[in-house]
Amino acid sequence: MTAAGATEEFRTARDFLIRYREEYEAARAGFVAPRPDRFDRALDWFDVIAEGNDRTALRLVREDGTETRATGSSASPSPRTSTPPAYPATTPASRSAATG
């Protein structure tokens, strides 16, 4: 699966939960958790939704009242000059095996 495919899987799952946020039984019965082979939340989620997004993503307010704002698109590296390696998704079993 491509990174774009993984992003869409998570977006679909998120949208489903938002749609059924007040219908617990329907949400529980119909939810399918995304299971991509690889997923980097910073690169495959936050960078994707930040691209071209000019809404405030980060607001820093100093004690003197001055503030700095960063938009999604200004906070995201563009273009990417280097991409860290993608790591396999972990499962409870793989975490247990790794710790002990």
PDB file of C-alpha atoms in Angstrom:
ATOM      1  CA  MET A   1       0.000   0.000   0.000  1.00  0.00           C
ATOM      2  CA  THR A   2       1.245   3.478  -0.809  1.00  0.00           C
ATOM      3  CA  ALA A   3       1.562   6.279   1.724  1.00  0.00           C
ATOM      4  CA  ALA A   4      -1.380   7.995   0.008  1.00  0.00           C
ATOM      5  CA  GLY A   5      -3.417   4.809   0.450  1.00  0.00           C
ATOM      6  CA  ALA A   6      -2.562   4.665   4.146  1.00  0.00           C
ATOM      7  CA  THR A   7      -3.503   8.333   4.567  1.00  0.00           C
ATOM      8  CA  GLU A   8      -6.872   7.690   2.917  1.00  0.00           C
ATOM      9  CA  GLU A   9      -7.458   4.638   5.141  1.00  0.00           C
ATOM     10  CA  PHE A  10      -6.955   6.769   8.263  1.00  0.00           C
ATOM     11  CA  ARG A  11      -9.033   9.632   6.831  1.00  0.00           C
ATOM     12  CA  THR A  12     -11.901   7.224   6.085  1.00  0.00           C
ATOM     13  CA  ALA A  13     -11.748   5.760   9.600  1.00  0.00           C
ATOM     14  CA  ARG A  14     -11.622   9.230  11.171  1.00  0.00           C
ATOM     15  CA  ASP A  15     -14.542  10.464   9.066  1.00  0.00           C
ATOM     16  CA  PHE A  16     -16.578   7.385   9.988  1.00  0.00           C
ATOM     17  CA  LEU A  17     -16.040   7.975  13.719  1.00  0.00           C
ATOM     18  CA  ILE A  18     -16.921  11.649  13.368  1.00  0.00           C
ATOM     19  CA  ARG A  19     -20.086  10.759  11.461  1.00  0.00           C
ATOM     20  CA  TYR A  20     -21.202   8.294  14.164  1.00  0.00           C
ATOM     21  CA  ARG A  21     -19.833  10.163  17.205  1.00  0.00           C
ATOM     22  CA  GLU A  22     -23.246  10.197  18.888  1.00  0.00           C
ATOM     23  CA  GLU A  23     -24.292   6.701  17.788  1.00  0.00           C
ATOM     24  CA  TYR A  24     -22.067   4.425  19.849  1.00  0.00           C
ATOM     25  CA  GLU A  25     -23.509   1.086  18.752  1.00  0.00           C
ATOM     26  CA  ALA A  26     -23.389   2.007  15.043  1.00  0.00           C
ATOM     27  CA  ALA A  27     -19.824   3.281  15.401  1.00  0.00           C
ATOM     28  CA  ARG A  28     -18.745   0.161  17.234  1.00  0.00           C
ATOM     29  CA  ALA A  29     -20.447  -2.185  14.790  1.00  0.00           C
ATOM     30  CA  GLY A  30     -19.208  -0.513  11.620  1.00  0.00           C
ATOM     31  CA  PHE A  31     -15.723   0.715  12.513  1.00  0.00           C
ATOM     32  CA  VAL A  32     -12.814  -0.898  10.695  1.00  0.00           C
ATOM     33  CA  ALA A  33      -9.412   0.052  12.076  1.00  0.00           C
ATOM     34  CA  PRO A  34      -6.794   0.990   9.478  1.00  0.00           C
ATOM     35  CA  ARG A  35      -4.018  -1.589   9.160  1.00  0.00           C
ATOM     36  CA  PRO A  36      -1.439  -0.224   6.713  1.00  0.00           C
ATOM     37  CA  ASP A  37       1.889  -2.031   6.358  1.00  0.00           C
ATOM     38  CA  ARG A  38       3.702   1.207   7.112  1.00  0.00           C
ATOM     39  CA  PHE A  39       2.483   4.528   8.475  1.00  0.00           C
ATOM     40  CA  ASP A  40       4.385   7.552   9.728  1.00  0.00           C
ATOM     41  CA  ARG A  41       1.904   9.895  11.354  1.00  0.00           C
ATOM     42  CA  ALA A  42       4.115  12.951  10.767  1.00  0.00           C
ATOM     43  CA  LEU A  43       4.733  12.315   7.071  1.00  0.00           C
ATOM     44  CA  ASP A  44       1.630  10.394   6.040  1.00  0.00           C
ATOM     45  CA  TRP A  45      -0.935  12.380   8.033  1.00  0.00           C
ATOM     46  CA  PHE A  46       0.199  15.780   9.284  1.00  0.00           C
ATOM     47  CA  ASP A  47       2.256  16.720   6.208  1.00  0.00           C
ATOM     48  CA  VAL A  48      -0.583  15.641   3.912  1.00  0.00           C
ATOM     49  CA  ILE A  49      -3.270  17.677   5.678  1.00  0.00           C
ATOM     50  CA  ALA A  50      -0.886  20.646   6.066  1.00  0.00           C
ATOM     51  CA  GLU A  51      -0.131  20.871   2.356  1.00  0.00           C
ATOM     52  CA  GLY A  52      -1.753  24.024   1.020  1.00  0.00           C
ATOM     53  CA  ASN A  53      -3.523  24.649   4.354  1.00  0.00           C
ATOM     54  CA  ASP A  54      -3.281  28.312   5.331  1.00  0.00           C
ATOM     55  CA  ARG A  55      -5.238  28.001   8.593  1.00  0.00           C
ATOM     56  CA  THR A  56      -3.344  28.499  11.863  1.00  0.00           C
ATOM     57  CA  ALA A  57      -1.758  25.237  12.961  1.00  0.00           C
ATOM     58  CA  LEU A  58       0.413  26.567  15.777  1.00  0.00           C
ATOM     59  CA  ARG A  59       0.052  29.705  17.854  1.00  0.00           C
ATOM     60  CA  LEU A  60       2.768  30.743  20.299  1.00  0.00           C
ATOM     61  CA  VAL A  61       1.895  33.472  22.804  1.00  0.00           C
ATOM     62  CA  ARG A  62       4.748  34.910  24.834  1.00  0.00           C
ATOM     63  CA  GLU A  63       4.426  36.349  28.321  1.00  0.00           C
ATOM     64  CA  ASP A  64       4.619  39.889  26.910  1.00  0.00           C
ATOM     65  CA  GLY A  65       1.541  39.174  24.771  1.00  0.00           C
ATOM     66  CA  THR A  66       3.314  39.006  21.422  1.00  0.00           C
ATOM     67  CA  GLU A  67       2.455  36.024  19.324  1.00  0.00           C
ATOM     68  CA  THR A  68       3.721  34.009  16.426  1.00  0.00           C
ATOM     69  CA  ARG A  69       1.452  31.954  14.214  1.00  0.00           C
ATOM     70  CA  ALA A  70       2.368  29.231  11.763  1.00  0.00           C
ATOM     71  CA  THR A  71       0.014  27.837   9.166  1.00  0.00           C
ATOM     72  CA  GLY A  72      -0.141  24.188   8.252  1.00  0.00           C
ATOM     73  CA  SER A  73       1.615  24.828   4.961  1.00  0.00           C
ATOM     74  CA  SER A  74       4.358  26.981   6.533  1.00  0.00           C
ATOM     75  CA  ALA A  75       5.045  24.417   9.268  1.00  0.00           C
ATOM     76  CA  SER A  76       5.345  21.506   6.845  1.00  0.00           C
ATOM     77  CA  PRO A  77       8.655  20.921   5.084  1.00  0.00           C
ATOM     78  CA  SER A  78       8.231  21.592   1.383  1.00  0.00           C
ATOM     79  CA  PRO A  79       9.713  20.197  -0.685  1.00  0.00           C
ATOM     80  CA  ARG A  80      11.053  17.295   1.296  1.00  0.00           C
ATOM     81  CA  THR A  81      14.765  17.069   0.796  1.00  0.00           C
ATOM     82  CA  SER A  82      15.071  13.826   2.663  1.00  0.00           C
ATOM     83  CA  THR A  83      12.508  11.410   3.952  1.00  0.00           C
ATOM     84  CA  PRO A  84      13.231   9.283   6.998  1.00  0.00           C
ATOM     85  CA  PRO A  85      12.699   5.565   6.550  1.00  0.00           C
ATOM     86  CA  ALA A  86       9.217   4.227   7.132  1.00  0.00           C
ATOM     87  CA  TYR A  87       9.017   1.801  10.031  1.00  0.00           C
ATOM     88  CA  PRO A  88       6.746  -1.216  10.142  1.00  0.00           C
ATOM     89  CA  ALA A  89       3.542  -0.719  12.093  1.00  0.00           C
ATOM     90  CA  THR A  90       3.803  -2.196  15.569  1.00  0.00           C
ATOM     91  CA  THR A  91       1.340  -4.509  17.222  1.00  0.00           C
ATOM     92  CA  PRO A  92       0.936  -5.340  20.910  1.00  0.00           C
ATOM     93  CA  ALA A  93       2.641  -8.693  20.250  1.00  0.00           C
ATOM     94  CA  SER A  94       5.651  -7.109  18.511  1.00  0.00           C
ATOM     95  CA  ARG A  95       5.994  -4.538  21.302  1.00  0.00           C
ATOM     96  CA  SER A  96       5.898  -7.284  23.928  1.00  0.00           C
ATOM     97  CA  ALA A  97       8.524  -9.311  22.065  1.00  0.00           C
ATOM     98  CA  ALA A  98      10.759  -6.254  21.761  1.00  0.00           C
ATOM     99  CA  THR A  99      10.563  -5.374  25.446  1.00  0.00           C
ATOM    100  CA  GLY A 100      11.005  -8.650  26.856  1.00  0.00           C
TER     101      GLY A 100
END
